Amino acid sequence: MAYEPGSGYADPRRSTYAYVRRFLDLGGELKELTEVKNLLTDGQHITGIETDGETISCEVVVNVAGPWAARIAATAGVDVPIQVTREEEIICETSDVGGPPKLCFSDMAKAIYYRPEGTTRTLIGRGFPKDYQYVEPDGYNQEVDAPFIDEITQRFRARWPSFTSALFINSYTGLYDVTPDWHPILGRVDNMSGLYLCAGFSGHGFKIAPSIGELMTEEIVDGAAHSIDISRFNLRRFEQGALFTAAYGANRA
Ligand SMILES: Cc1cc2nc3c(=O)[nH]c(=O)nc-3n(C[C@H](O)[C@H](O)[C@H](O)COP(=O)(O)OP(=O)(O)OC[C@H]3O[C@@H](n4cnc5c(N)ncnc54)[C@H](O)[C@@H]3O)c2cc1C
């Protein structure tokens, strides 16, 4: 068992708004509800992007489109090995059964994770190992399956018998953008100057996002990330057969 005194969780929506606010404060320009349709190139360099409304000339594009990153890269002829899996989580009301757990738990024995959701509720998800559901990001079933809810509540109650009467409140689905070794693809793309990849976080991209942002800035502005060497995360590792073997998700033995 590992205990991290400094661990915790953050609300993903509020975190995203905070990032956006800071980006705007620093002079960034945001185009909401604008889809990138195509990357534009001269065959070797990025020359711009085409959105659903306009063409924007530029020399640098960072592809951060998560589950859609492979599709966008393909418009520049770049093959990115990212598959998309469907994930489910549930939320239970736990105020009448002693309140939510005080910590974030990754329960490897029961293959579930759970954490407080606000002051009275508990969020529960299914950990590894499990079967993965590969889906198309634009056309997947967003309803959580009833057997999933049964299974996960059974696993949770087997660990915490006092939660037997916890009330099921809500459930939702989300997507993982998964690479063959379950680690992200970071950095410049060989043979297409100006194109950078920052995608394929394989279900663990939220917590590392601030440091990844700094490293990608160094990669673009200074020519290479220097706080930490990220060259092993480059897209070329798949061609070279230099995949990570450090375990995460379904790449564990
Ligand atoms: C159920 C679940 C639980 C998770 N738990 C954790 C956790 O505990 N810890 C952790 O660190 N991570 C966790 N993750 C993973 C984490 O959420 C992701 O790694 C992270 O959100 C990836 O961020 P991203 O910005 O790379 O991609 P995304 O958040 O997927 O953002 C991609 C963006 O690109 C946009 N986009 C796509 N196509 C286009 C286009 N053509 N034009 C313009 N925009 C486009 C999309 O609209 C989207 O806003 C979890 C994920 C799920 C699904």
CSV table of N, CA and C in Angstrom, one decimal, residues 101-237:
chain,number,residue,atom,x,y,z
A,101,PRO,N,-15.0,8.6,1.5
A,101,PRO,CA,-13.6,8.3,2.0
A,101,PRO,C,-12.8,9.6,2.1
A,102,LYS,N,-11.9,9.8,3.0
A,102,LYS,CA,-11.2,11.0,3.2
A,102,LYS,C,-10.1,11.2,2.1
A,103,LEU,N,-9.7,10.1,1.5
A,103,LEU,CA,-8.6,10.2,0.6
A,103,LEU,C,-9.0,9.7,-0.8
A,104,CYS,N,-8.0,9.9,-1.8
A,104,CYS,CA,-8.2,9.2,-3.1
A,104,CYS,C,-7.6,7.9,-3.0
A,105,PHE,N,-8.3,6.8,-3.4
A,105,PHE,CA,-7.8,5.5,-3.3
A,105,PHE,C,-7.6,4.9,-4.7
A,106,SER,N,-6.5,4.2,-4.9
A,106,SER,CA,-6.4,3.3,-6.0
A,106,SER,C,-6.3,1.9,-5.5
A,107,ASP,N,-7.4,1.2,-5.6
A,107,ASP,CA,-7.5,-0.1,-4.9
A,107,ASP,C,-7.2,-1.2,-5.9
A,108,MET,N,-5.9,-1.6,-6.0
A,108,MET,CA,-5.4,-2.5,-7.0
A,108,MET,C,-6.0,-3.9,-6.8
A,109,ALA,N,-6.3,-4.3,-5.5
A,109,ALA,CA,-6.9,-5.6,-5.3
A,109,ALA,C,-8.3,-5.8,-5.8
A,110,LYS,N,-9.1,-4.7,-5.6
A,110,LYS,CA,-10.5,-4.8,-6.2
A,110,LYS,C,-10.6,-4.2,-7.6
A,111,ALA,N,-9.5,-3.7,-8.1
A,111,ALA,CA,-9.4,-3.1,-9.4
A,111,ALA,C,-10.5,-1.9,-9.5
A,112,ILE,N,-10.5,-1.1,-8.5
A,112,ILE,CA,-11.4,0.1,-8.6
A,112,ILE,C,-10.6,1.3,-8.0
A,113,TYR,N,-11.0,2.5,-8.3
A,113,TYR,CA,-10.5,3.7,-7.7
A,113,TYR,C,-11.7,4.5,-7.2
A,114,TYR,N,-11.5,5.3,-6.1
A,114,TYR,CA,-12.6,6.1,-5.6
A,114,TYR,C,-12.0,7.3,-4.9
A,115,ARG,N,-12.8,8.4,-4.9
A,115,ARG,CA,-12.4,9.6,-4.2
A,115,ARG,C,-13.6,10.4,-3.8
A,116,PRO,N,-13.5,11.3,-2.8
A,116,PRO,CA,-14.6,12.2,-2.5
A,116,PRO,C,-15.0,13.0,-3.7
A,117,GLU,N,-16.3,13.2,-3.9
A,117,GLU,CA,-16.9,14.1,-4.9
A,117,GLU,C,-17.7,15.1,-4.1
A,118,GLY,N,-17.1,16.3,-3.9
A,118,GLY,CA,-17.7,17.3,-3.0
A,118,GLY,C,-17.7,16.7,-1.6
A,119,THR,N,-18.6,17.2,-0.7
A,119,THR,CA,-18.5,16.9,0.7
A,119,THR,C,-19.2,15.6,1.1
A,120,THR,N,-20.2,15.2,0.2
A,120,THR,CA,-21.0,14.0,0.6
A,120,THR,C,-21.0,12.8,-0.3
A,121,ARG,N,-20.5,13.1,-1.5
A,121,ARG,CA,-20.6,12.0,-2.5
A,121,ARG,C,-19.2,11.3,-2.7
A,122,THR,N,-19.3,10.1,-3.4
A,122,THR,CA,-18.1,9.4,-3.7
A,122,THR,C,-18.1,9.0,-5.2
A,123,LEU,N,-17.0,9.3,-5.8
A,123,LEU,CA,-16.9,8.9,-7.3
A,123,LEU,C,-16.1,7.6,-7.3
A,124,ILE,N,-16.6,6.7,-8.1
A,124,ILE,CA,-16.0,5.4,-8.2
A,124,ILE,C,-15.7,5.0,-9.7
A,125,GLY,N,-14.5,4.5,-10.0
A,125,GLY,CA,-14.2,4.1,-11.4
A,125,GLY,C,-13.6,2.7,-11.3
A,126,ARG,N,-13.4,2.1,-12.5
A,126,ARG,CA,-12.9,0.8,-12.6
A,126,ARG,C,-11.5,0.9,-13.0
A,127,GLY,N,-10.6,0.2,-12.2
A,127,GLY,CA,-9.1,0.3,-12.6
A,127,GLY,C,-8.7,-1.0,-13.4
A,128,PHE,N,-7.4,-1.2,-13.4
A,128,PHE,CA,-6.9,-2.3,-14.1
A,128,PHE,C,-6.7,-3.5,-13.2
A,129,PRO,N,-6.7,-4.7,-13.8
A,129,PRO,CA,-6.9,-5.1,-15.2
A,129,PRO,C,-8.4,-5.1,-15.5
A,130,LYS,N,-8.7,-4.9,-16.8
A,130,LYS,CA,-10.1,-5.0,-17.3
A,130,LYS,C,-10.1,-5.1,-18.8
A,131,ASP,N,-11.2,-5.4,-19.4
A,131,ASP,CA,-11.3,-5.4,-20.8
A,131,ASP,C,-11.6,-4.0,-21.3
A,132,TYR,N,-10.9,-3.6,-22.4
A,132,TYR,CA,-11.0,-2.3,-22.9
A,132,TYR,C,-12.0,-2.3,-24.1
A,133,GLN,N,-12.8,-1.2,-24.1
A,133,GLN,CA,-13.8,-1.0,-25.2
A,133,GLN,C,-13.3,0.0,-26.2
A,134,TYR,N,-12.8,-0.4,-27.3
A,134,TYR,CA,-12.3,0.5,-28.3
A,134,TYR,C,-13.5,1.1,-29.1
A,135,VAL,N,-13.5,2.4,-29.2
A,135,VAL,CA,-14.6,3.1,-29.8
A,135,VAL,C,-14.2,4.2,-30.8
A,136,GLU,N,-15.1,4.7,-31.6
A,136,GLU,CA,-14.9,5.9,-32.4
A,136,GLU,C,-15.3,7.1,-31.5
A,137,PRO,N,-14.4,8.1,-31.4
A,137,PRO,CA,-14.7,9.2,-30.5
A,137,PRO,C,-16.0,10.0,-30.8
A,138,ASP,N,-16.4,10.0,-32.1
A,138,ASP,CA,-17.6,10.7,-32.4
A,138,ASP,C,-18.9,9.9,-32.4
A,139,GLY,N,-18.8,8.6,-32.1
A,139,GLY,CA,-20.1,7.9,-32.2
A,139,GLY,C,-20.2,6.8,-31.2
A,140,TYR,N,-19.8,7.0,-30.0
A,140,TYR,CA,-19.8,6.0,-29.0
A,140,TYR,C,-21.0,6.1,-28.0
A,141,ASN,N,-21.3,5.0,-27.4
A,141,ASN,CA,-22.4,5.0,-26.5
A,141,ASN,C,-22.0,5.8,-25.2
A,142,GLN,N,-22.7,6.9,-25.0
A,142,GLN,CA,-22.4,7.7,-23.8
A,142,GLN,C,-23.1,7.3,-22.6
A,143,GLU,N,-24.0,6.4,-22.7
A,143,GLU,CA,-24.8,5.9,-21.5
A,143,GLU,C,-24.0,4.8,-20.8
A,144,VAL,N,-23.9,4.9,-19.5
A,144,VAL,CA,-23.2,3.9,-18.7
A,144,VAL,C,-24.1,2.6,-18.7
A,145,ASP,N,-23.4,1.5,-18.9
A,145,ASP,CA,-24.2,0.2,-18.9
A,145,ASP,C,-24.6,-0.2,-17.5
A,146,ALA,N,-25.8,-0.8,-17.4
A,146,ALA,CA,-26.3,-1.2,-16.1
A,146,ALA,C,-25.4,-2.3,-15.5
A,147,PRO,N,-24.9,-3.3,-16.3
A,147,PRO,CA,-24.0,-4.3,-15.6
A,147,PRO,C,-22.8,-3.7,-15.0
A,148,PHE,N,-22.3,-2.6,-15.7
A,148,PHE,CA,-21.1,-1.9,-15.1
A,148,PHE,C,-21.4,-1.4,-13.7
A,149,ILE,N,-22.6,-0.8,-13.6
A,149,ILE,CA,-23.0,-0.1,-12.3
A,149,ILE,C,-23.1,-1.2,-11.3
A,150,ASP,N,-23.7,-2.4,-11.6
A,150,ASP,CA,-23.8,-3.5,-10.7
A,150,ASP,C,-22.4,-4.0,-10.2
A,151,GLU,N,-21.6,-4.2,-11.2
A,151,GLU,CA,-20.3,-4.8,-10.9
A,151,GLU,C,-19.4,-3.8,-10.0
A,152,ILE,N,-19.4,-2.6,-10.4
A,152,ILE,CA,-18.5,-1.6,-9.7
A,152,ILE,C,-19.0,-1.4,-8.3
A,153,THR,N,-20.4,-1.4,-8.1
A,153,THR,CA,-20.9,-1.2,-6.7
A,153,THR,C,-20.6,-2.4,-5.9
A,154,GLN,N,-20.7,-3.6,-6.5
A,154,GLN,CA,-20.3,-4.8,-5.7
A,154,GLN,C,-18.9,-4.8,-5.3
A,155,ARG,N,-18.0,-4.4,-6.2
A,155,ARG,CA,-16.6,-4.3,-5.8
A,155,ARG,C,-16.3,-3.3,-4.7
A,156,PHE,N,-17.0,-2.2,-4.8
A,156,PHE,CA,-16.9,-1.1,-3.8
A,156,PHE,C,-17.4,-1.6,-2.5
A,157,ARG,N,-18.6,-2.2,-2.5
A,157,ARG,CA,-19.2,-2.6,-1.2
A,157,ARG,C,-18.4,-3.8,-0.6
A,158,ALA,N,-17.8,-4.6,-1.4
A,158,ALA,CA,-17.0,-5.7,-0.9
A,158,ALA,C,-15.8,-5.1,-0.1
A,159,ARG,N,-15.3,-3.9,-0.5
A,159,ARG,CA,-14.2,-3.3,0.2
A,159,ARG,C,-14.7,-2.5,1.4
A,160,TRP,N,-15.9,-1.9,1.2
A,160,TRP,CA,-16.5,-1.0,2.3
A,160,TRP,C,-17.9,-1.5,2.6
A,161,PRO,N,-18.1,-2.5,3.4
A,161,PRO,CA,-19.4,-3.1,3.6
A,161,PRO,C,-20.4,-2.0,4.2
A,162,SER,N,-19.9,-1.0,4.9
A,162,SER,CA,-20.8,0.0,5.4
A,162,SER,C,-21.5,0.9,4.3
A,163,PHE,N,-21.0,0.8,3.1
A,163,PHE,CA,-21.5,1.5,2.0
A,163,PHE,C,-22.6,0.8,1.2
A,164,THR,N,-23.1,-0.3,1.8
A,164,THR,CA,-24.1,-1.1,1.1
A,164,THR,C,-25.3,-0.3,0.8
A,165,SER,N,-25.7,0.6,1.6
A,165,SER,CA,-26.9,1.4,1.3
A,165,SER,C,-26.6,2.7,0.7
A,166,ALA,N,-25.4,2.9,0.2
A,166,ALA,CA,-25.0,4.2,-0.5
A,166,ALA,C,-25.9,4.3,-1.8
A,167,LEU,N,-26.5,5.5,-2.0
A,167,LEU,CA,-27.4,5.7,-3.1
A,167,LEU,C,-26.7,6.0,-4.4
A,168,PHE,N,-27.0,5.3,-5.4
A,168,PHE,CA,-26.4,5.6,-6.8
A,168,PHE,C,-27.1,6.9,-7.3
A,169,ILE,N,-26.3,7.9,-7.7
A,169,ILE,CA,-26.8,9.2,-8.0
A,169,ILE,C,-26.6,9.5,-9.5
A,170,ASN,N,-25.5,9.1,-10.1
A,170,ASN,CA,-25.2,9.6,-11.4
A,170,ASN,C,-24.1,8.7,-12.0
A,171,SER,N,-23.9,8.8,-13.3
A,171,SER,CA,-22.9,8.1,-14.0
A,171,SER,C,-22.5,8.8,-15.3
A,172,TYR,N,-21.3,8.6,-15.8
A,172,TYR,CA,-21.0,9.2,-17.0
A,172,TYR,C,-19.8,8.4,-17.7
A,173,THR,N,-19.7,8.7,-19.0
A,173,THR,CA,-18.6,8.1,-19.7
A,173,THR,C,-17.6,9.1,-20.2
A,174,GLY,N,-16.4,8.6,-20.5
A,174,GLY,CA,-15.4,9.5,-21.1
A,174,GLY,C,-14.5,8.7,-21.9
A,175,LEU,N,-13.5,9.3,-22.5
A,175,LEU,CA,-12.6,8.6,-23.4
A,175,LEU,C,-11.1,8.7,-23.0
A,176,TYR,N,-10.4,7.6,-23.2
A,176,TYR,CA,-8.9,7.6,-23.1
A,176,TYR,C,-8.4,7.6,-24.5
A,177,ASP,N,-7.3,8.4,-24.7
A,177,ASP,CA,-6.6,8.3,-26.0
A,177,ASP,C,-5.3,7.5,-25.7
A,178,VAL,N,-5.3,6.3,-26.2
A,178,VAL,CA,-4.3,5.3,-25.8
A,178,VAL,C,-3.3,5.0,-26.8
A,179,THR,N,-2.0,5.1,-26.4
A,179,THR,CA,-0.9,4.7,-27.3
A,179,THR,C,-0.5,3.3,-27.1
A,180,PRO,N,0.3,2.7,-28.0
A,180,PRO,CA,0.6,1.2,-27.8
A,180,PRO,C,1.3,0.9,-26.5
A,181,ASP,N,2.1,1.9,-25.9
A,181,ASP,CA,2.8,1.6,-24.6
A,181,ASP,C,2.1,2.4,-23.5
A,182,TRP,N,1.0,3.0,-23.7
A,182,TRP,CA,0.2,3.7,-22.7
A,182,TRP,C,1.0,4.9,-22.1
A,183,HIS,N,1.8,5.5,-22.9
A,183,HIS,CA,2.5,6.7,-22.5
A,183,HIS,C,2.3,7.7,-23.6
A,184,PRO,N,2.4,9.0,-23.2
A,184,PRO,CA,2.0,10.1,-24.2
A,184,PRO,C,3.0,10.2,-25.3
A,185,ILE,N,2.6,10.9,-26.4
A,185,ILE,CA,3.5,11.2,-27.5
A,185,ILE,C,3.8,12.7,-27.4
A,186,LEU,N,5.0,13.1,-27.2
A,186,LEU,CA,5.4,14.5,-27.0
A,186,LEU,C,6.5,14.9,-27.9
A,187,GLY,N,6.4,16.1,-28.4
A,187,GLY,CA,7.5,16.7,-29.1
A,187,GLY,C,7.3,16.9,-30.6
A,188,ARG,N,8.4,17.3,-31.3
A,188,ARG,CA,8.3,17.6,-32.7
A,188,ARG,C,8.1,16.3,-33.5
A,189,VAL,N,7.5,16.5,-34.7
A,189,VAL,CA,7.3,15.4,-35.7
A,189,VAL,C,8.4,15.4,-36.7
A,190,ASP,N,9.2,14.4,-36.8
A,190,ASP,CA,10.3,14.3,-37.8
A,190,ASP,C,9.6,14.4,-39.2
A,191,ASN,N,10.3,15.1,-40.1
A,191,ASN,CA,9.8,15.2,-41.5
A,191,ASN,C,8.6,16.1,-41.7
A,192,MET,N,8.2,16.8,-40.7
A,192,MET,CA,7.1,17.8,-40.8
A,192,MET,C,7.4,18.9,-39.8
A,193,SER,N,8.3,19.8,-40.2
A,193,SER,CA,8.7,20.8,-39.3
A,193,SER,C,7.6,21.7,-38.9
A,194,GLY,N,7.5,22.1,-37.7
A,194,GLY,CA,6.5,23.0,-37.2
A,194,GLY,C,5.3,22.2,-36.6
A,195,LEU,N,5.3,20.9,-36.8
A,195,LEU,CA,4.2,20.1,-36.2
A,195,LEU,C,4.7,19.5,-34.9
A,196,TYR,N,3.9,19.7,-33.8
A,196,TYR,CA,4.3,19.1,-32.5
A,196,TYR,C,3.1,18.3,-32.0
A,197,LEU,N,3.4,17.2,-31.4
A,197,LEU,CA,2.4,16.3,-30.8
A,197,LEU,C,2.4,16.4,-29.3
A,198,CYS,N,1.3,16.4,-28.7
A,198,CYS,CA,1.2,16.4,-27.2
A,198,CYS,C,-0.2,15.7,-26.9
A,199,ALA,N,-0.2,14.5,-27.1
A,199,ALA,CA,-1.4,13.7,-27.0
A,199,ALA,C,-1.1,12.2,-26.7
A,200,GLY,N,-2.2,11.5,-26.6
A,200,GLY,CA,-2.0,10.0,-26.2
A,200,GLY,C,-1.8,9.8,-24.8
A,201,PHE,N,-2.4,10.6,-23.9
A,201,PHE,CA,-2.1,10.5,-22.5
A,201,PHE,C,-2.6,9.2,-21.8
A,202,SER,N,-3.3,8.5,-22.5
A,202,SER,CA,-3.7,7.1,-22.0
A,202,SER,C,-4.2,7.0,-20.6
A,203,GLY,N,-5.1,8.0,-20.3
A,203,GLY,CA,-5.8,8.0,-19.0
A,203,GLY,C,-5.0,8.6,-17.9
A,204,HIS,N,-3.9,9.2,-18.1
A,204,HIS,CA,-3.2,9.8,-17.0
A,204,HIS,C,-2.6,11.1,-17.3
A,205,GLY,N,-3.3,12.0,-18.1
A,205,GLY,CA,-2.8,13.2,-18.5
A,205,GLY,C,-3.1,14.4,-17.7
A,206,PHE,N,-4.1,14.3,-16.8
A,206,PHE,CA,-4.6,15.5,-16.1
A,206,PHE,C,-3.6,15.9,-15.1
A,207,LYS,N,-3.1,15.0,-14.3
A,207,LYS,CA,-2.2,15.4,-13.2
A,207,LYS,C,-0.8,15.9,-13.7
A,208,ILE,N,-0.4,15.5,-14.9
A,208,ILE,CA,0.9,15.9,-15.3
A,208,ILE,C,0.8,17.1,-16.3
A,209,ALA,N,-0.4,17.6,-16.5
A,209,ALA,CA,-0.6,18.7,-17.5
A,209,ALA,C,0.3,19.9,-17.3
A,210,PRO,N,0.4,20.5,-16.0
A,210,PRO,CA,1.2,21.7,-15.9
A,210,PRO,C,2.6,21.5,-16.3
A,211,SER,N,3.2,20.4,-15.9
A,211,SER,CA,4.6,20.2,-16.2
A,211,SER,C,4.8,19.9,-17.7
A,212,ILE,N,3.8,19.2,-18.3
A,212,ILE,CA,3.9,18.9,-19.7
A,212,ILE,C,3.8,20.2,-20.5
A,213,GLY,N,3.0,21.2,-20.0
A,213,GLY,CA,2.9,22.5,-20.7
A,213,GLY,C,4.2,23.2,-20.7
A,214,GLU,N,4.9,23.1,-19.6
A,214,GLU,CA,6.2,23.8,-19.5
A,214,GLU,C,7.2,23.1,-20.4
A,215,LEU,N,7.2,21.8,-20.4
A,215,LEU,CA,8.2,21.1,-21.3
A,215,LEU,C,7.9,21.3,-22.8
A,216,MET,N,6.6,21.4,-23.1
A,216,MET,CA,6.3,21.6,-24.5
A,216,MET,C,6.7,23.0,-24.9
A,217,THR,N,6.6,24.0,-24.0
A,217,THR,CA,7.0,25.3,-24.3
A,217,THR,C,8.5,25.4,-24.6
A,218,GLU,N,9.3,24.7,-23.7
A,218,GLU,CA,10.8,24.6,-24.0
A,218,GLU,C,11.1,23.9,-25.3
A,219,GLU,N,10.3,22.9,-25.6
A,219,GLU,CA,10.6,22.1,-26.9
A,219,GLU,C,10.4,23.1,-28.1
A,220,ILE,N,9.3,23.9,-28.0
A,220,ILE,CA,9.0,24.8,-29.1
A,220,ILE,C,9.9,26.0,-29.2
A,221,VAL,N,10.0,26.7,-28.0
A,221,VAL,CA,10.7,28.0,-28.0
A,221,VAL,C,12.2,27.8,-28.0
A,222,ASP,N,12.7,26.8,-27.2
A,222,ASP,CA,14.2,26.7,-27.1
A,222,ASP,C,14.7,25.6,-28.0
A,223,GLY,N,13.9,24.9,-28.7
A,223,GLY,CA,14.4,23.9,-29.6
A,223,GLY,C,14.4,22.5,-29.1
A,224,ALA,N,14.4,22.4,-27.7
A,224,ALA,CA,14.3,21.1,-27.1
A,224,ALA,C,13.9,21.3,-25.6
A,225,ALA,N,13.2,20.4,-25.1
A,225,ALA,CA,12.9,20.5,-23.6
A,225,ALA,C,14.1,20.2,-22.9
A,226,HIS,N,14.4,21.1,-21.9
A,226,HIS,CA,15.7,20.9,-21.1
A,226,HIS,C,15.5,20.7,-19.6
A,227,SER,N,14.3,21.0,-19.1
A,227,SER,CA,14.1,20.7,-17.7
A,227,SER,C,14.2,19.2,-17.5
A,228,ILE,N,13.6,18.5,-18.4
A,228,ILE,CA,13.6,17.1,-18.4
A,228,ILE,C,13.7,16.7,-19.9
A,229,ASP,N,14.5,15.7,-20.2
A,229,ASP,CA,14.7,15.2,-21.5
A,229,ASP,C,13.4,14.4,-21.9
A,230,ILE,N,12.7,14.9,-22.9
A,230,ILE,CA,11.4,14.2,-23.3
A,230,ILE,C,11.6,13.5,-24.6
A,231,SER,N,12.9,13.4,-25.1
A,231,SER,CA,13.0,12.8,-26.4
A,231,SER,C,12.5,11.4,-26.5
A,232,ARG,N,12.5,10.6,-25.4
A,232,ARG,CA,12.0,9.2,-25.5
A,232,ARG,C,10.5,9.2,-25.7
A,233,PHE,N,9.9,10.3,-25.5
A,233,PHE,CA,8.4,10.3,-25.7
A,233,PHE,C,8.0,10.6,-27.2
A,234,ASN,N,9.0,10.8,-28.0
A,234,ASN,CA,8.8,11.3,-29.4
A,234,ASN,C,8.0,10.2,-30.2
A,235,LEU,N,7.3,10.6,-31.2
A,235,LEU,CA,6.5,9.7,-32.0
A,235,LEU,C,7.4,8.6,-32.7
A,236,ARG,N,8.7,9.0,-32.9
A,236,ARG,CA,9.6,8.1,-33.6
A,236,ARG,C,9.9,6.8,-32.8
A,237,ARG,N,9.5,6.8,-31.5
A,237,ARG,CA,9.8,5.6,-30.7
A,237,ARG,C,9.0,4.3,-31.2
